[in-house]
């Protein structure tokens, strides 16, 4: 049964990952869009903490975790986002539903595990208007959609009861479409610049995990992973045309100039993440994590602006979980997992000399499926990104996430025919 679910999930996710608009942020105009959180609902509910060597949950950040899987694990999740966009003078509300990840982890031996899957890496989705009341000045309308996805394949190996190491390879691919319409207010004729951008690239990620007992019921956990610097190849096809449009901005081309193709290499900087914490196995966990990334070089030919730059990025997380009684036979509620966390991220984007930061609180709950090691997970995230200073936009968001983690044994010989 789980194999049929996995096949259906991959088909659904591969179709939806191309069709969905995963963000409504005006900041997704820059670079390759909003960089999405890479992780499961379980980790997201703890502000991204992934330090424990878990045997039934996939850790998408650190490939060393695959070595600790005891069962074949299939995990798939999505989210719903409600965001209030606020400037000094205006506000608007947007809503999005997206698929966030699909992954499979396989224990090959007692020491070796592999993982593979598909995740959206970044999303572009914005519609911005600047309408001038002065007929001597042009009005503008910008819109964009698309993003970058990643297919990954990795392996983890347990070199001792305390230490695990791992690595994975990731292939990035995606398409971004943008359009800029310039016109005079109340005149349904204008000029457009449209860009159709194809992005591809390969990068690698390595990881180490360590755990040891401090006391008979108290463990120490730590995790370190390093993503190597890599390049993305961007091929942008640009079109400039004279158009007429209706009140809904449906465009009809009147005259089109020759197409121009531009190729550019974008730089994804190296990233290092370290986390540590303490806890009692299958009872509670409290941990902290820091992730740092060098300044990116992601400006493309169509979104390179003088008032936009990139700086080093830092993310700080604090989170954990609590299970009242993992082995309770009399009370289902005592087997529920309660999660929470706090996060602060300096995203690395600088607009009008203002750093774009992200601050949030996370909560989550995990429901075990009786009679199995599988579970259903719900997450909630409330936060603020950006600022209204310097004529910018502040995003106040509420994200709801849902995931399914199915666990089963594969490759076992039948004892009876």
PDB file of N, CA and C in Angstrom, residues 183-235:
ATOM      1  N   UNK A 183       3.203  52.240 -19.016  1.00  0.00           N
ATOM      2  CA  UNK A 183       2.128  52.884 -19.750  1.00  0.00           C
ATOM      3  C   UNK A 183       1.786  54.224 -19.104  1.00  0.00           C
ATOM      4  N   UNK A 184       0.994  55.010 -19.808  1.00  0.00           N
ATOM      5  CA  UNK A 184       0.487  56.282 -19.286  1.00  0.00           C
ATOM      6  C   UNK A 184      -0.923  56.033 -18.763  1.00  0.00           C
ATOM      7  N   UNK A 185      -1.216  56.526 -17.579  1.00  0.00           N
ATOM      8  CA  UNK A 185      -2.511  56.286 -16.941  1.00  0.00           C
ATOM      9  C   UNK A 185      -3.668  56.669 -17.873  1.00  0.00           C
ATOM     10  N   UNK A 186      -4.651  55.747 -17.916  1.00  0.00           N
ATOM     11  CA  UNK A 186      -5.886  55.917 -18.699  1.00  0.00           C
ATOM     12  C   UNK A 186      -5.684  55.761 -20.200  1.00  0.00           C
ATOM     13  N   UNK A 187      -4.484  55.384 -20.621  1.00  0.00           N
ATOM     14  CA  UNK A 187      -4.242  55.096 -22.040  1.00  0.00           C
ATOM     15  C   UNK A 187      -3.888  53.619 -22.159  1.00  0.00           C
ATOM     16  N   UNK A 188      -4.731  52.809 -22.834  1.00  0.00           N
ATOM     17  CA  UNK A 188      -4.543  51.347 -22.844  1.00  0.00           C
ATOM     18  C   UNK A 188      -3.491  50.860 -23.830  1.00  0.00           C
ATOM     19  N   UNK A 189      -2.398  51.592 -23.939  1.00  0.00           N
ATOM     20  CA  UNK A 189      -1.287  51.204 -24.802  1.00  0.00           C
ATOM     21  C   UNK A 189      -0.009  51.361 -23.997  1.00  0.00           C
ATOM     22  N   UNK A 190       0.875  50.391 -24.138  1.00  0.00           N
ATOM     23  CA  UNK A 190       2.113  50.472 -23.373  1.00  0.00           C
ATOM     24  C   UNK A 190       3.217  49.635 -23.977  1.00  0.00           C
ATOM     25  N   UNK A 191       4.311  49.558 -23.253  1.00  0.00           N
ATOM     26  CA  UNK A 191       5.473  48.773 -23.661  1.00  0.00           C
ATOM     27  C   UNK A 191       5.774  47.733 -22.590  1.00  0.00           C
ATOM     28  N   UNK A 192       6.063  46.523 -23.023  1.00  0.00           N
ATOM     29  CA  UNK A 192       6.377  45.451 -22.072  1.00  0.00           C
ATOM     30  C   UNK A 192       7.792  44.921 -22.291  1.00  0.00           C
ATOM     31  N   UNK A 193       8.401  44.533 -21.192  1.00  0.00           N
ATOM     32  CA  UNK A 193       9.628  43.734 -21.233  1.00  0.00           C
ATOM     33  C   UNK A 193       9.339  42.437 -20.494  1.00  0.00           C
ATOM     34  N   UNK A 194       9.382  41.337 -21.194  1.00  0.00           N
ATOM     35  CA  UNK A 194       9.121  40.034 -20.580  1.00  0.00           C
ATOM     36  C   UNK A 194      10.383  39.188 -20.618  1.00  0.00           C
ATOM     37  N   UNK A 195      10.544  38.377 -19.573  1.00  0.00           N
ATOM     38  CA  UNK A 195      11.710  37.497 -19.466  1.00  0.00           C
ATOM     39  C   UNK A 195      11.261  36.086 -19.129  1.00  0.00           C
ATOM     40  N   UNK A 196      11.791  35.138 -19.866  1.00  0.00           N
ATOM     41  CA  UNK A 196      11.548  33.722 -19.604  1.00  0.00           C
ATOM     42  C   UNK A 196      12.902  33.100 -19.267  1.00  0.00           C
ATOM     43  N   UNK A 197      13.076  32.738 -17.992  1.00  0.00           N
ATOM     44  CA  UNK A 197      14.401  32.359 -17.490  1.00  0.00           C
ATOM     45  C   UNK A 197      14.418  30.879 -17.101  1.00  0.00           C
ATOM     46  N   UNK A 198      15.381  30.152 -17.628  1.00  0.00           N
ATOM     47  CA  UNK A 198      15.605  28.756 -17.255  1.00  0.00           C
ATOM     48  C   UNK A 198      16.846  28.667 -16.371  1.00  0.00           C
ATOM     49  N   UNK A 199      16.720  27.964 -15.249  1.00  0.00           N
ATOM     50  CA  UNK A 199      17.818  27.873 -14.280  1.00  0.00           C
ATOM     51  C   UNK A 199      18.144  26.417 -14.001  1.00  0.00           C
ATOM     52  N   UNK A 200      19.426  26.058 -14.053  1.00  0.00           N
ATOM     53  CA  UNK A 200      19.883  24.703 -13.755  1.00  0.00           C
ATOM     54  C   UNK A 200      21.195  24.764 -12.977  1.00  0.00           C
ATOM     55  N   UNK A 201      21.492  23.704 -12.232  1.00  0.00           N
ATOM     56  CA  UNK A 201      22.749  23.649 -11.491  1.00  0.00           C
ATOM     57  C   UNK A 201      22.832  22.432 -10.595  1.00  0.00           C
ATOM     58  N   UNK A 202      24.024  22.153 -10.098  1.00  0.00           N
ATOM     59  CA  UNK A 202      24.282  21.019  -9.202  1.00  0.00           C
ATOM     60  C   UNK A 202      25.037  21.529  -7.981  1.00  0.00           C
ATOM     61  N   UNK A 203      24.647  21.048  -6.793  1.00  0.00           N
ATOM     62  CA  UNK A 203      25.422  21.368  -5.596  1.00  0.00           C
ATOM     63  C   UNK A 203      25.436  20.179  -4.646  1.00  0.00           C
ATOM     64  N   UNK A 204      26.304  20.246  -3.651  1.00  0.00           N
ATOM     65  CA  UNK A 204      26.540  19.110  -2.760  1.00  0.00           C
ATOM     66  C   UNK A 204      26.447  19.558  -1.301  1.00  0.00           C
ATOM     67  N   UNK A 205      26.029  18.612  -0.465  1.00  0.00           N
ATOM     68  CA  UNK A 205      25.812  18.889   0.952  1.00  0.00           C
ATOM     69  C   UNK A 205      26.405  17.739   1.758  1.00  0.00           C
ATOM     70  N   UNK A 206      27.137  18.046   2.823  1.00  0.00           N
ATOM     71  CA  UNK A 206      27.729  17.021   3.686  1.00  0.00           C
ATOM     72  C   UNK A 206      27.275  17.255   5.125  1.00  0.00           C
ATOM     73  N   UNK A 207      27.325  16.197   5.928  1.00  0.00           N
ATOM     74  CA  UNK A 207      26.870  16.342   7.301  1.00  0.00           C
ATOM     75  C   UNK A 207      27.472  15.344   8.260  1.00  0.00           C
ATOM     76  N   UNK A 208      27.458  15.726   9.543  1.00  0.00           N
ATOM     77  CA  UNK A 208      27.924  14.870  10.643  1.00  0.00           C
ATOM     78  C   UNK A 208      26.927  15.015  11.788  1.00  0.00           C
ATOM     79  N   UNK A 209      26.615  13.892  12.461  1.00  0.00           N
ATOM     80  CA  UNK A 209      25.760  13.926  13.637  1.00  0.00           C
ATOM     81  C   UNK A 209      26.424  13.140  14.767  1.00  0.00           C
ATOM     82  N   UNK A 210      26.246  13.641  16.001  1.00  0.00           N
ATOM     83  CA  UNK A 210      26.874  13.015  17.166  1.00  0.00           C
ATOM     84  C   UNK A 210      25.876  12.987  18.311  1.00  0.00           C
ATOM     85  N   UNK A 211      25.870  11.889  19.059  1.00  0.00           N
ATOM     86  CA  UNK A 211      25.046  11.814  20.262  1.00  0.00           C
ATOM     87  C   UNK A 211      25.756  10.966  21.309  1.00  0.00           C
ATOM     88  N   UNK A 212      25.546  11.308  22.582  1.00  0.00           N
ATOM     89  CA  UNK A 212      26.132  10.545  23.679  1.00  0.00           C
ATOM     90  C   UNK A 212      25.289  10.745  24.932  1.00  0.00           C
ATOM     91  N   UNK A 213      25.419   9.839  25.868  1.00  0.00           N
ATOM     92  CA  UNK A 213      24.689   9.942  27.127  1.00  0.00           C
ATOM     93  C   UNK A 213      25.467  10.778  28.137  1.00  0.00           C
ATOM     94  N   UNK A 214      24.771  11.727  28.750  1.00  0.00           N
ATOM     95  CA  UNK A 214      25.341  12.507  29.845  1.00  0.00           C
ATOM     96  C   UNK A 214      25.012  11.837  31.172  1.00  0.00           C
ATOM     97  N   UNK A 215      23.758  11.387  31.290  1.00  0.00           N
ATOM     98  CA  UNK A 215      23.256  10.626  32.421  1.00  0.00           C
ATOM     99  C   UNK A 215      22.447   9.463  31.870  1.00  0.00           C
ATOM    100  N   UNK A 216      22.038   8.517  32.702  1.00  0.00           N
ATOM    101  CA  UNK A 216      21.281   7.370  32.186  1.00  0.00           C
ATOM    102  C   UNK A 216      20.074   7.748  31.342  1.00  0.00           C
ATOM    103  N   UNK A 217      19.386   8.852  31.677  1.00  0.00           N
ATOM    104  CA  UNK A 217      18.210   9.254  30.906  1.00  0.00           C
ATOM    105  C   UNK A 217      18.376  10.594  30.192  1.00  0.00           C
ATOM    106  N   UNK A 218      19.600  11.087  30.146  1.00  0.00           N
ATOM    107  CA  UNK A 218      19.834  12.392  29.528  1.00  0.00           C
ATOM    108  C   UNK A 218      20.886  12.261  28.431  1.00  0.00           C
ATOM    109  N   UNK A 219      20.514  12.703  27.221  1.00  0.00           N
ATOM    110  CA  UNK A 219      21.404  12.609  26.071  1.00  0.00           C
ATOM    111  C   UNK A 219      21.844  13.986  25.592  1.00  0.00           C
ATOM    112  N   UNK A 220      23.019  14.008  24.974  1.00  0.00           N
ATOM    113  CA  UNK A 220      23.504  15.201  24.284  1.00  0.00           C
ATOM    114  C   UNK A 220      23.493  14.928  22.793  1.00  0.00           C
ATOM    115  N   UNK A 221      22.946  15.877  22.013  1.00  0.00           N
ATOM    116  CA  UNK A 221      22.854  15.731  20.564  1.00  0.00           C
ATOM    117  C   UNK A 221      23.547  16.909  19.876  1.00  0.00           C
ATOM    118  N   UNK A 222      24.146  16.646  18.734  1.00  0.00           N
ATOM    119  CA  UNK A 222      24.706  17.737  17.937  1.00  0.00           C
ATOM    120  C   UNK A 222      24.675  17.362  16.454  1.00  0.00           C
ATOM    121  N   UNK A 223      24.643  18.405  15.626  1.00  0.00           N
ATOM    122  CA  UNK A 223      24.556  18.205  14.178  1.00  0.00           C
ATOM    123  C   UNK A 223      25.327  19.312  13.483  1.00  0.00           C
ATOM    124  N   UNK A 224      26.086  18.929  12.459  1.00  0.00           N
ATOM    125  CA  UNK A 224      26.848  19.885  11.669  1.00  0.00           C
ATOM    126  C   UNK A 224      26.701  19.517  10.201  1.00  0.00           C
ATOM    127  N   UNK A 225      26.275  20.464   9.373  1.00  0.00           N
ATOM    128  CA  UNK A 225      26.268  20.183   7.932  1.00  0.00           C
ATOM    129  C   UNK A 225      26.759  21.389   7.147  1.00  0.00           C
ATOM    130  N   UNK A 226      27.352  21.091   6.012  1.00  0.00           N
ATOM    131  CA  UNK A 226      28.004  22.099   5.188  1.00  0.00           C
ATOM    132  C   UNK A 226      27.582  21.928   3.742  1.00  0.00           C
ATOM    133  N   UNK A 227      26.995  22.971   3.164  1.00  0.00           N
ATOM    134  CA  UNK A 227      26.635  22.984   1.746  1.00  0.00           C
ATOM    135  C   UNK A 227      27.706  23.750   0.982  1.00  0.00           C
ATOM    136  N   UNK A 228      28.271  23.123  -0.023  1.00  0.00           N
ATOM    137  CA  UNK A 228      29.356  23.727  -0.776  1.00  0.00           C
ATOM    138  C   UNK A 228      28.841  24.854  -1.670  1.00  0.00           C
ATOM    139  N   UNK A 229      29.709  25.825  -1.930  1.00  0.00           N
ATOM    140  CA  UNK A 229      29.372  26.884  -2.884  1.00  0.00           C
ATOM    141  C   UNK A 229      29.149  26.264  -4.263  1.00  0.00           C
ATOM    142  N   UNK A 230      28.162  26.777  -4.977  1.00  0.00           N
ATOM    143  CA  UNK A 230      27.857  26.217  -6.287  1.00  0.00           C
ATOM    144  C   UNK A 230      27.361  27.321  -7.210  1.00  0.00           C
ATOM    145  N   UNK A 231      27.218  26.977  -8.480  1.00  0.00           N
ATOM    146  CA  UNK A 231      26.756  27.929  -9.476  1.00  0.00           C
ATOM    147  C   UNK A 231      25.465  27.440 -10.113  1.00  0.00           C
ATOM    148  N   UNK A 232      24.618  28.399 -10.420  1.00  0.00           N
ATOM    149  CA  UNK A 232      23.402  28.131 -11.178  1.00  0.00           C
ATOM    150  C   UNK A 232      23.537  28.797 -12.538  1.00  0.00           C
ATOM    151  N   UNK A 233      23.251  28.050 -13.582  1.00  0.00           N
ATOM    152  CA  UNK A 233      23.289  28.610 -14.928  1.00  0.00           C
ATOM    153  C   UNK A 233      21.925  29.199 -15.260  1.00  0.00           C
ATOM    154  N   UNK A 234      21.910  30.467 -15.589  1.00  0.00           N
ATOM    155  CA  UNK A 234      20.678  31.177 -15.918  1.00  0.00           C
ATOM    156  C   UNK A 234      20.684  31.553 -17.396  1.00  0.00           C
ATOM    157  N   UNK A 235      19.663  31.100 -18.129  1.00  0.00           N
ATOM    158  CA  UNK A 235      19.493  31.461 -19.539  1.00  0.00           C
ATOM    159  C   UNK A 235      18.187  32.237 -19.654  1.00  0.00           C
TER     160      UNK A 235
END
